XYZ file of C-alpha atoms in Angstrom:
737
model
C 16.962 43.154 -86.124
C 17.154 45.695 -83.336
C 14.841 43.536 -81.189
C 17.154 40.520 -81.615
C 20.202 42.565 -80.663
C 18.577 43.743 -77.401
C 17.579 40.184 -76.535
C 21.119 39.010 -77.073
C 22.470 41.693 -74.764
C 19.929 40.742 -72.037
C 20.972 37.104 -72.401
C 24.606 37.985 -72.018
C 23.806 40.083 -68.943
C 21.827 37.346 -67.215
C 24.499 34.783 -67.970
C 27.025 37.090 -66.434
C 24.880 37.485 -63.343
C 24.508 33.714 -62.991
C 28.229 33.222 -63.365
C 28.823 35.888 -60.779
C 26.358 34.240 -58.314
C 27.997 30.859 -58.823
C 31.371 32.350 -58.169
C 30.117 33.992 -54.982
C 28.594 30.679 -53.760
C 31.801 28.838 -54.428
C 33.735 31.558 -52.713
C 31.409 31.507 -49.667
C 31.570 27.740 -49.373
C 35.316 27.746 -49.762
C 35.625 30.412 -47.084
C 33.276 28.409 -44.799
C 35.274 25.253 -45.383
C 38.430 27.190 -44.786
C 37.061 28.468 -41.487
C 36.182 24.866 -40.471
C 39.655 23.692 -41.305
C 41.208 26.594 -39.424
C 39.092 25.897 -36.316
C 39.501 22.142 -36.349
C 43.141 22.069 -37.273
C 43.910 23.178 -33.740
C 41.884 21.226 -31.160
C 40.496 23.043 -28.130
C 42.829 23.323 -25.172
C 41.993 21.708 -21.833
C 41.070 25.106 -20.440
C 38.699 25.731 -23.350
C 37.146 22.286 -22.885
C 36.615 22.960 -19.178
C 35.067 26.324 -19.948
C 32.832 24.739 -22.588
C 31.833 21.987 -20.155
C 30.805 24.621 -17.610
C 28.094 25.846 -20.004
C 26.381 22.422 -19.895
C 23.953 20.972 -17.325
C 25.559 18.803 -14.588
C 24.365 15.538 -16.148
C 25.602 16.419 -19.643
C 29.166 15.570 -20.702
C 31.197 16.428 -23.793
C 31.595 13.401 -26.022
C 35.146 12.174 -26.400
C 36.568 12.390 -29.922
C 34.055 14.940 -31.164
C 35.569 18.044 -32.863
C 33.787 20.841 -31.027
C 33.859 24.443 -32.228
C 33.570 27.156 -29.644
C 33.343 30.776 -30.723
C 33.078 33.048 -27.751
C 31.894 35.774 -30.133
C 29.474 33.737 -32.206
C 27.891 35.309 -35.275
C 24.671 33.408 -34.581
C 22.172 36.128 -33.653
C 19.126 33.943 -32.911
C 18.499 33.399 -29.189
C 17.962 29.642 -29.490
C 21.550 28.986 -30.650
C 22.777 29.376 -27.069
C 21.177 25.985 -26.318
C 23.475 24.164 -28.791
C 27.087 23.049 -29.164
C 28.596 23.231 -32.641
C 30.982 20.596 -33.944
C 32.347 19.327 -37.257
C 31.692 15.819 -38.522
C 32.985 14.606 -41.900
C 33.676 18.178 -42.908
C 30.118 19.323 -42.195
C 28.912 21.621 -39.452
C 26.413 20.140 -36.942
C 24.705 21.299 -33.740
C 24.183 19.213 -30.592
C 21.466 20.070 -28.051
C 22.896 20.835 -24.606
C 19.995 19.087 -22.838
C 19.462 15.906 -24.865
C 21.422 13.714 -27.349
C 19.722 15.067 -30.500
C 21.883 16.637 -33.239
C 21.067 18.650 -36.377
C 22.814 19.760 -39.563
C 23.744 23.378 -38.926
C 25.474 24.789 -42.024
C 23.641 28.056 -42.631
C 24.355 27.980 -46.400
C 23.224 24.391 -46.926
C 20.654 23.718 -44.167
C 17.758 25.660 -42.731
C 17.402 26.484 -39.046
C 13.746 25.514 -38.647
C 14.473 22.138 -37.029
C 16.992 23.704 -34.666
C 14.533 26.381 -33.622
C 11.588 23.991 -33.162
C 13.635 21.606 -31.034
C 14.901 24.436 -28.818
C 11.286 25.397 -28.101
C 10.095 21.837 -27.408
C 13.028 20.020 -25.774
C 11.742 18.592 -22.481
C 15.230 18.669 -20.998
C 15.494 22.430 -21.315
C 14.520 24.104 -18.003
C 13.062 27.050 -19.943
C 10.409 24.783 -21.436
C 9.325 23.189 -18.155
C 7.219 26.181 -17.088
C 5.850 26.611 -20.595
C 5.006 22.934 -20.965
C 1.846 22.866 -18.866
C 0.284 25.708 -20.749
C 1.414 24.522 -24.161
C 0.237 20.959 -23.743
C -3.269 21.850 -22.603
C -5.773 21.399 -25.377
C -9.502 21.835 -25.091
C -11.297 18.901 -26.676
C -14.947 18.255 -27.329
C -16.411 15.121 -25.829
C -19.813 13.462 -25.805
C -21.243 11.744 -22.719
C -24.189 9.427 -23.134
C -26.953 9.709 -20.557
C -27.462 6.525 -18.524
C -31.174 6.153 -19.276
C -31.345 7.657 -22.760
C -29.564 7.584 -26.079
C -28.865 11.317 -26.100
C -25.289 12.590 -26.216
C -24.220 15.480 -24.030
C -21.607 17.751 -25.581
C -18.983 19.399 -23.459
C -15.318 20.416 -23.390
C -12.351 19.020 -21.529
C -8.765 20.177 -21.141
C -6.263 17.445 -21.959
C -2.917 17.856 -20.224
C -0.333 15.451 -21.595
C 1.607 15.686 -18.336
C -1.470 14.409 -16.489
C -1.735 11.561 -19.001
C 1.859 10.573 -18.325
C 1.322 10.719 -14.551
C -1.796 8.580 -14.930
C 0.245 6.049 -16.913
C 2.834 5.815 -14.119
C 0.019 5.457 -11.588
C -1.462 2.581 -13.609
C 1.884 0.796 -13.956
C 2.460 0.894 -10.189
C -1.026 0.300 -8.817
C -1.941 -2.445 -11.305
C 1.455 -4.156 -10.938
C 2.231 -4.009 -14.656
C 5.724 -4.650 -16.083
C 7.633 -1.693 -17.486
C 7.611 -3.258 -20.958
C 3.823 -3.001 -20.982
C 4.187 0.422 -22.640
C 6.031 -1.175 -25.579
C 3.357 -3.765 -26.338
C 1.511 -3.310 -29.602
C -1.947 -3.563 -28.049
C -1.279 -0.798 -25.538
C 0.279 1.430 -28.207
C -2.734 0.904 -30.424
C -5.068 1.812 -27.569
C -3.186 5.045 -26.801
C -3.062 5.958 -30.485
C -6.849 5.728 -30.627
C -7.590 7.244 -27.199
C -5.041 10.083 -27.160
C -3.025 10.390 -30.399
C -1.165 13.455 -29.080
C 0.447 11.476 -26.250
C 3.994 10.302 -26.875
C 4.447 6.917 -25.167
C 7.695 6.848 -23.167
C 10.048 3.875 -23.270
C 10.257 1.283 -20.502
C 13.511 2.860 -19.304
C 11.770 6.211 -18.940
C 8.851 4.530 -17.171
C 11.229 2.938 -14.656
C 12.888 6.302 -14.067
C 9.507 7.993 -13.567
C 8.451 5.305 -11.089
C 11.541 6.023 -8.989
C 10.885 9.766 -9.153
C 7.314 9.233 -7.965
C 8.582 6.995 -5.150
C 10.955 9.689 -3.882
C 8.258 12.344 -4.206
C 5.693 10.337 -2.243
C 8.331 9.423 0.334
C 8.977 13.078 1.095
C 5.247 13.646 1.580
C 5.101 10.748 4.020
C 8.171 12.042 5.850
C 6.376 15.355 6.381
C 3.290 13.502 7.630
C 5.393 11.627 10.185
C 6.549 14.958 11.631
C 2.988 15.796 12.654
C 1.899 12.386 13.958
C 2.127 11.388 17.605
C 3.119 7.738 18.182
C 3.502 4.942 15.625
C 2.792 1.222 15.954
C 4.445 -1.123 13.460
C 4.026 -4.649 12.143
C 6.833 -6.605 10.540
C 7.393 -9.955 8.873
C 9.976 -11.593 6.602
C 9.707 -13.344 3.241
C 11.974 -15.111 0.741
C 11.410 -14.100 -2.896
C 11.779 -16.099 -6.112
C 15.262 -14.545 -6.340
C 16.101 -16.360 -3.080
C 16.532 -13.001 -1.372
C 15.258 -12.483 2.179
C 12.982 -9.442 2.405
C 11.587 -7.704 5.472
C 8.378 -5.674 5.324
C 7.766 -2.950 7.906
C 4.335 -1.307 8.082
C 3.516 1.785 10.149
C 0.077 2.372 11.701
C -0.962 5.694 13.211
C -3.951 8.007 13.657
C -3.485 11.478 12.205
C -4.795 14.796 13.508
C -8.083 14.263 11.644
C -8.631 10.965 13.471
C -8.097 8.879 10.360
C -6.287 5.557 10.665
C -3.271 5.349 8.352
C -1.436 2.230 7.223
C 1.821 2.816 5.323
C 4.503 0.374 4.184
C 7.706 2.202 5.068
C 10.237 -0.487 4.219
C 10.477 -3.534 1.969
C 14.178 -4.252 1.956
C 16.600 -7.185 1.797
C 17.678 -8.605 5.137
C 20.716 -10.732 5.869
C 18.803 -13.502 7.675
C 15.597 -14.366 9.518
C 17.354 -14.247 12.887
C 15.931 -12.011 15.588
C 18.989 -9.804 16.003
C 19.104 -9.097 12.253
C 15.381 -8.240 12.235
C 15.723 -5.955 15.245
C 18.673 -4.055 13.767
C 16.924 -3.712 10.401
C 13.781 -2.293 12.036
C 15.858 0.093 14.146
C 17.788 1.325 11.093
C 14.545 1.920 9.196
C 12.945 3.864 12.043
C 16.063 6.021 12.387
C 16.063 6.671 8.631
C 12.474 7.936 8.768
C 13.175 9.890 11.961
C 10.513 8.068 13.994
C 12.694 5.945 16.288
C 11.554 8.129 19.214
C 7.868 7.640 18.280
C 7.679 3.846 18.360
C 4.726 2.659 20.456
C 4.209 -1.075 19.800
C 5.521 -3.827 17.519
C 3.069 -6.509 16.342
C 4.693 -9.799 15.274
C 3.831 -13.491 15.119
C 4.975 -16.055 17.670
C 8.278 -17.033 16.058
C 11.086 -17.127 18.621
C 13.209 -14.843 16.435
C 10.589 -12.110 16.862
C 10.968 -12.303 20.636
C 14.668 -11.525 20.201
C 13.857 -8.678 17.782
C 11.367 -7.124 20.222
C 13.913 -7.366 23.056
C 16.378 -5.439 20.868
C 13.765 -2.779 20.107
C 12.832 -2.516 23.801
C 16.399 -1.483 24.539
C 16.198 1.064 21.734
C 12.981 2.727 22.954
C 14.327 2.984 26.476
C 17.121 5.111 25.027
C 14.904 7.233 22.779
C 11.923 7.559 25.127
C 8.761 5.473 25.311
C 5.515 4.871 27.162
C 5.506 2.602 30.240
C 9.259 2.059 29.862
C 8.688 -0.193 26.825
C 7.139 -2.992 28.913
C 4.160 -3.297 26.555
C 6.052 -2.853 23.303
C 5.570 -6.461 22.128
C 2.098 -7.331 20.734
C 1.485 -10.922 19.610
C -0.488 -11.396 16.395
C -3.969 -12.609 17.384
C -4.602 -14.104 13.945
C -1.475 -16.244 14.289
C -2.514 -17.456 17.756
C -5.968 -18.368 16.429
C -4.224 -20.295 13.664
C -2.265 -22.315 16.264
C -5.355 -22.901 18.387
C -7.487 -24.134 15.488
C -4.814 -26.460 14.109
C -4.520 -28.118 17.510
C -8.219 -28.848 17.290
C -8.651 -30.037 13.701
C -5.610 -32.300 13.845
C -7.974 -35.016 15.067
C -9.914 -34.750 11.783
C -6.918 -34.979 9.484
C -8.187 -38.066 7.597
C -11.496 -36.585 6.426
C -9.796 -33.282 5.522
C -7.137 -35.085 3.469
C -9.777 -37.089 1.626
C -11.707 -33.978 0.624
C -8.468 -32.223 -0.366
C -7.450 -35.128 -2.621
C -10.909 -35.193 -4.213
C -10.692 -31.465 -5.020
C -7.176 -31.891 -6.378
C -8.320 -34.793 -8.599
C -11.041 -32.643 -10.204
C -8.958 -29.494 -10.722
C -5.915 -31.261 -12.179
C -7.658 -32.017 -15.513
C -9.750 -29.761 -17.819
C -11.815 -32.770 -18.857
C -12.641 -33.546 -15.220
C -13.614 -29.929 -14.605
C -16.058 -30.065 -17.535
C -17.446 -33.361 -16.269
C -17.803 -31.831 -12.805
C -19.711 -28.830 -14.192
C -22.056 -31.108 -16.138
C -22.856 -33.042 -13.000
C -23.472 -29.773 -11.119
C -26.032 -28.718 -13.731
C -27.750 -32.113 -13.711
C -27.947 -32.042 -9.913
C -29.560 -28.542 -10.077
C -27.067 -27.145 -7.583
C -27.403 -23.375 -7.623
C -24.039 -22.156 -6.323
C -21.547 -19.618 -7.666
C -18.708 -21.080 -5.620
C -15.676 -22.654 -7.260
C -13.541 -25.462 -5.920
C -10.352 -24.128 -4.396
C -7.144 -25.550 -3.001
C -6.064 -24.742 0.519
C -2.744 -23.672 1.958
C -1.911 -26.270 4.647
C -0.383 -23.625 6.917
C -3.498 -21.402 6.764
C -6.510 -23.008 8.406
C -8.882 -20.366 7.045
C -8.070 -21.487 3.492
C -8.771 -25.067 4.613
C -12.111 -23.893 5.972
C -12.987 -22.267 2.625
C -12.013 -25.434 0.760
C -14.201 -27.609 3.010
C -17.132 -25.196 2.934
C -17.082 -25.039 -0.872
C -16.611 -28.778 -1.374
C -19.492 -29.485 1.016
C -21.907 -27.773 -1.379
C -20.995 -30.312 -4.076
C -20.915 -33.465 -1.958
C -23.529 -35.140 -4.230
C -21.422 -34.329 -7.298
C -18.285 -35.937 -5.859
C -20.204 -39.171 -5.323
C -20.931 -39.259 -9.083
C -17.260 -38.989 -10.041
C -14.944 -41.925 -10.480
C -12.448 -40.914 -7.843
C -9.319 -43.097 -7.573
C -9.720 -45.956 -5.142
C -7.876 -49.173 -4.433
C -6.065 -51.203 -1.859
C -2.723 -49.625 -2.751
C -3.911 -46.203 -1.546
C -3.384 -44.943 1.977
C -6.382 -44.434 4.199
C -6.337 -40.635 3.831
C -6.091 -40.887 0.005
C -9.385 -42.731 -0.478
C -12.573 -40.978 -1.708
C -14.654 -39.245 0.979
C -17.304 -41.501 2.470
C -20.711 -40.385 3.857
C -19.270 -40.415 7.374
C -16.474 -38.110 6.207
C -18.946 -35.607 4.764
C -20.890 -35.602 8.034
C -17.712 -34.805 9.940
C -16.831 -32.076 7.443
C -20.310 -30.580 7.835
C -19.933 -30.336 11.614
C -16.351 -29.121 11.241
C -17.438 -26.285 8.944
C -20.114 -25.307 11.445
C -17.561 -25.385 14.242
C -14.915 -23.367 12.379
C -17.308 -20.778 10.915
C -17.166 -18.605 14.032
C -13.365 -18.673 14.132
C -13.205 -17.763 10.444
C -15.381 -14.676 10.918
C -13.431 -13.741 14.049
C -10.144 -13.891 12.139
C -11.504 -11.684 9.372
C -12.707 -9.052 11.843
C -9.379 -8.633 13.628
C -7.267 -8.811 10.432
C -8.338 -5.478 8.953
C -5.797 -2.719 8.398
C -8.073 0.156 7.297
C -10.212 0.236 10.418
C -9.471 0.159 14.143
C -9.055 -3.344 15.581
C -7.411 -2.672 18.961
C -10.774 -2.063 20.667
C -12.135 -5.364 19.289
C -9.358 -7.638 20.550
C -10.618 -8.439 24.046
C -14.184 -8.936 22.846
C -13.111 -11.348 20.102
C -10.947 -13.324 22.513
C -13.875 -13.597 24.941
C -16.128 -14.665 22.078
C -13.704 -17.477 21.212
C -13.589 -18.534 24.846
C -17.377 -18.702 24.912
C -17.492 -20.840 21.749
C -14.976 -23.301 23.173
C -16.955 -23.577 26.401
C -20.107 -24.374 24.455
C -18.376 -27.022 22.327
C -16.926 -28.615 25.446
C -20.527 -29.471 26.379
C -21.181 -31.053 22.965
C -22.653 -34.547 22.799
C -20.259 -35.365 19.961
C -17.204 -36.798 21.685
C -14.922 -35.970 18.754
C -15.815 -32.300 18.805
C -15.727 -32.264 22.576
C -12.148 -33.533 22.432
C -11.335 -30.932 19.768
C -12.685 -28.114 21.954
C -10.669 -29.355 24.951
C -7.454 -29.408 22.891
C -8.124 -25.896 21.613
C -8.956 -24.651 25.103
C -5.601 -25.892 26.328
C -3.773 -23.897 23.648
C -6.032 -20.914 24.404
C -5.014 -20.926 28.061
C -1.362 -21.021 27.056
C -1.603 -17.597 25.401
C -4.675 -15.905 26.930
C -5.474 -17.813 30.106
C -4.175 -15.041 32.365
C -4.320 -11.264 32.157
C -0.534 -11.092 32.534
C -0.103 -13.157 29.357
C -1.751 -10.491 27.234
C -0.548 -7.012 26.367
C -2.353 -4.672 28.756
C -2.908 -2.139 25.972
C -5.590 -4.508 24.608
C -7.629 -4.029 27.804
C -7.141 -0.251 27.785
C -8.149 -0.101 24.096
C -11.558 -1.555 24.972
C -11.827 0.904 27.867
C -11.153 3.768 25.422
C -13.958 2.618 23.128
C -16.792 5.035 24.050
C -19.343 2.249 23.467
C -17.667 -0.082 25.993
C -15.649 1.747 28.651
C -14.900 0.060 31.968
C -18.264 -1.684 32.287
C -17.690 -3.970 29.286
C -14.107 -4.656 30.384
C -15.282 -5.822 33.805
C -18.122 -7.960 32.402
C -15.794 -9.581 29.866
C -13.177 -10.495 32.467
C -15.875 -11.794 34.808
C -17.263 -14.095 32.103
C -13.807 -15.429 31.290
C -12.368 -15.831 34.795
C -15.329 -15.922 37.161
C -16.760 -13.186 39.442
C -14.002 -13.091 42.048
C -10.962 -13.287 39.804
C -12.646 -11.237 37.065
C -13.341 -8.347 39.441
C -9.752 -8.394 40.686
C -8.406 -8.371 37.125
C -10.740 -5.515 36.203
C -9.382 -3.473 39.110
C -5.840 -4.203 37.933
C -6.746 -2.986 34.441
C -8.307 0.189 35.839
C -5.251 0.867 37.983
C -2.996 0.379 34.957
C -5.158 2.780 32.932
C -4.850 5.467 35.617
C -1.063 5.078 35.854
C -0.796 5.213 32.082
C -2.949 8.310 31.998
C -0.796 9.977 34.621
C 2.235 9.362 32.409
C 0.473 11.011 29.467
C -0.562 13.929 31.659
C 3.060 14.611 32.574
C 4.116 14.379 28.909
C 1.396 16.558 27.381
C 0.310 18.895 30.177
C 0.015 22.379 28.637
C -1.391 25.737 29.555
C -4.665 25.064 27.734
C -5.653 22.396 30.283
C -8.365 23.763 32.613
C -7.430 24.306 36.195
C -7.970 21.237 38.340
C -10.266 23.236 40.578
C -12.810 23.408 37.751
C -13.371 19.674 38.015
C -13.297 19.171 41.777
C -16.266 17.437 43.281
C -16.831 20.160 45.944
C -18.732 23.276 44.880
C -16.750 26.251 46.186
C -17.908 29.819 45.824
C -15.151 31.875 44.181
C -16.768 35.229 44.807
C -14.822 37.919 46.623
C -15.849 39.081 50.001
C -16.175 37.723 53.478
C -14.643 34.288 53.833
C -12.709 34.446 50.548
C -9.398 33.724 52.301
C -10.897 30.701 53.976
C -12.244 29.420 50.634
C -8.844 29.915 49.005
C -7.173 27.897 51.764
C -9.728 25.134 51.299
C -8.849 24.933 47.606
C -5.142 24.749 48.360
C -5.717 21.933 50.856
C -7.822 20.081 48.288
C -5.048 20.372 45.706
C -2.505 18.975 48.165
C -4.782 16.061 48.929
C -5.349 15.228 45.272
C -1.734 15.835 44.341
C -0.525 16.805 40.908
C -2.663 14.126 39.313
C -5.927 15.622 40.581
C -7.016 16.912 37.169
C -5.909 13.792 35.286
C -7.914 11.466 37.535
C -10.993 13.676 37.413
C -10.809 13.860 33.597
C -10.576 10.083 33.247
C -13.422 9.600 35.723
C -15.509 12.088 33.788
C -14.971 10.099 30.587
C -15.852 6.787 32.256
C -19.032 8.240 33.772
C -20.277 10.131 30.695
C -23.187 8.564 28.839
C -23.524 8.376 25.054
C -26.354 10.161 23.293
C -28.594 8.497 20.669
C -26.561 9.942 17.788
C -23.252 8.925 19.356
C -24.409 5.315 19.611
C -24.203 5.079 15.811
C -20.666 6.490 15.582
C -17.546 4.367 15.427
C -14.773 4.952 17.942
C -12.623 7.232 15.752
C -15.586 9.367 14.694
C -16.601 9.811 18.321
C -13.115 10.826 19.402
C -12.806 13.192 16.449
C -15.919 15.049 17.599
C -15.429 14.810 21.368
C -11.665 14.720 21.773
C -11.478 18.410 22.681
C -13.435 17.624 25.856
C -10.612 15.332 27.032
C -7.351 17.191 26.483
C -5.005 14.425 27.645
C -7.186 11.373 27.196
C -7.563 11.931 23.455
C -3.772 11.719 23.040
C -3.762 8.416 24.861
C -6.635 7.128 22.717
C -4.874 8.184 19.508
C -1.879 5.987 20.325
C -3.630 2.928 21.734
C -6.472 2.650 19.205
C -3.934 2.579 16.348
C -2.346 -0.672 17.561
C -2.829 -3.442 14.947
C -3.756 -6.851 16.338
C -2.399 -8.886 13.420
C 0.502 -8.872 10.989
C -1.805 -9.201 7.971
C -0.827 -5.706 6.819
C 2.783 -6.835 6.360
C 1.953 -10.350 5.150
C -0.336 -9.025 2.398
C 2.631 -7.103 0.991
C 4.310 -10.437 0.267
C 1.411 -11.392 -1.999
C 2.047 -8.183 -3.914
C 5.772 -8.961 -3.866
C 5.084 -12.395 -5.339
C 3.165 -10.823 -8.216
C 5.791 -8.119 -8.729
C 8.694 -10.570 -8.668
C 7.164 -13.220 -10.919
C 9.357 -15.446 -13.156
C 9.195 -12.803 -15.911
C 10.271 -9.891 -13.693
C 12.786 -11.603 -11.426
C 15.562 -9.293 -12.629
C 14.176 -6.311 -10.705
C 16.657 -4.926 -8.194
C 15.705 -4.830 -4.481
C 15.659 -1.031 -4.627
C 13.165 -1.060 -7.499
C 11.049 -3.701 -5.729
C 10.852 -1.483 -2.642
C 9.969 1.553 -4.755
C 7.140 -0.278 -6.537
C 5.613 -1.907 -3.455
C 5.830 1.130 -1.186
C 4.512 3.528 -3.817
C 1.644 1.180 -4.640
C 0.673 1.077 -0.986
C 0.831 4.869 -0.698
C -1.169 5.491 -3.888
C -3.805 2.811 -3.503
C -6.951 4.347 -2.049
C -8.801 2.684 0.802
C -11.851 2.272 -1.392
C -9.936 0.206 -3.967
C -9.904 -3.429 -2.810
C -7.144 -5.857 -3.667
C -8.228 -8.230 -6.423
C -9.775 -11.360 -4.966
C -9.172 -14.098 -7.519
C -11.737 -16.371 -5.903
C -14.521 -13.784 -6.142
C -13.424 -12.897 -9.655
C -13.760 -16.513 -10.757
C -17.312 -16.601 -9.463
C -18.186 -13.552 -11.563
C -16.537 -15.083 -14.618
C -18.499 -18.289 -14.232
C -21.717 -16.278 -14.083
C -20.723 -14.483 -17.298
C -20.116 -17.841 -18.954
C -23.570 -19.024 -17.890
C -25.178 -15.888 -19.315
C -23.349 -16.406 -22.584
C -24.451 -20.029 -22.763
C -28.084 -19.037 -22.110
C -27.862 -16.433 -24.844
C -28.651 -13.599 -22.431
C -25.707 -11.505 -23.566
C -26.184 -9.641 -26.833
C -22.700 -8.177 -26.937
C -20.687 -11.385 -27.242
C -20.836 -14.535 -29.321
C -22.498 -17.667 -27.962
C -19.542 -19.908 -28.627
C -16.580 -19.621 -26.232
C -15.441 -16.767 -24.040
C -11.885 -16.773 -22.684
C -11.295 -14.342 -19.837
C -8.041 -13.838 -17.975
C -9.085 -13.895 -14.343
C -6.004 -11.993 -13.235
C -6.583 -8.957 -15.439
């Protein structure tokens, strides 16, 4: 009985405690609600809103219509609450991050603060977390590398930095010309989830923003590089995109202090028209923007008349800003373009046989069934060739050469096909006849030398200026030999090409004189090769006279450089005088000093410059130096020629073709394809320029033709059952990936 009474009392006590707790909760909530109503019943004044806005980052704005609460003396004691704005929504207290759009329930009696705290420590918009991020996101992971010649696995550790992963993703998007939406594709997301589950894939909007940030970052690095370079030669060309927007590409070429040739696209911007004045003004504006308008050395363009007007405009600009030789040698004509004009004048006589082969190739490639039939005939004929039939671009003779060379290998196969024929066809639309194939065979032999010549002078990652005169002389020699051919057709072709050759290169005054000096500055050639080349092209008498003119121009140019770059570290001219004068003190020292002064007056101020240039021309190369290219030699021996090395750095960087700018249009065509035609011109420039700056010299641009050859070989291996990793049925490979 007593035990029951005590239990009843305890029950009454606990019930009273529960009732009391409930009352306190209700009271607390009612007070909290009351405080909300008191704070929100009177909206913040404009002054309070301005003061609240001042606590936010510059890019963060208060949202209109939101009922913010601002307690200057907040009761929140945790440090992370200073990164949040409190507001009321539907009668409930919430917190908004000051650095991103995320919000959280923030009623201390109803919600915990764990989410608020975790977000404050991980928000990427918070400047406090930027310094912590690198250390926090580094994780050491185990990995296993398999030895190449064994099945053993090598265990090691690697630090994974998620920031590096994100930078690598941006690098891949730009260099591989991928669309921004690539990061939202299911296949890519699956790959990342397997390869690096910790990495959070950004959206395509974030990717676009990161690409622009990388563009501006790399641009500042290039701007700093331009401050240390000497003179800059540029190439430019124009292009019309799929958006029907005219673009101009401007590429800078220069040799840095380490004697490395640099090629950088510095502008890929819209232009009002293809007229020369518009091109000239656009180039001038770009050079001024980069701060290199006073460093322009040469401009390489094709033979369009508008480019003559543009170069005239730029010549006036460099005369204002300062230039070498008063800008008289600013304009450099694209050698590859001139070769294109010369060759087309020659092969025009063989238009019928070329058209017939082109139509035959087009007939085969226009139908999958015909391609299969063609491949069957190739196998039956036992033709061992990895080449694939290719179309040509009528305005590019080298592509026509490749088409003819490839088709010639399959001439027996074409005879086994039922090519269209009939009286209703034109003469150039009929199937190739045996006589046509014989002409094509001789034409391929004839054009092979020009094709290799064009490839050699079209490079942009190696010096071409010192090869120009030699390649031109080589072409002249080929034309002379073909003029003596017994084949009247090819003799006539050589004569027509020789006529076009003389129009552009028949006289030394028709060529930019820097091309001659570039060969002189090649340590493997010097003046001897220049004189022999001119003698072979123009005969002994005229060649010798032209060689003397080139030498005189080189000396005058060197004198100009000496006046520009003469410094105190140049040895005294007396050190290089031909007479051997005793400088010792004693009897006759006054007489010796007077002799030296007279010698200086005789030689003039250019005494040292002339002696230094003569010393270079007379120096012989050692066995090891014979194996070095021009830039390597100058990098190791430039200190011996204080002024001459500055002259060589400018002249050897001159590009002889506009291929560097034209190749950017191929990239532009892939970037602005029908699925990405909505890209703005600013974004197009950012993508193309950044790709050019990031792409290493060792990474070649994808050659679709070579890729197709590799794919065909893979298909053959699969068909022969030599591949154990794939099925023997059908393999589909995207040649552009």
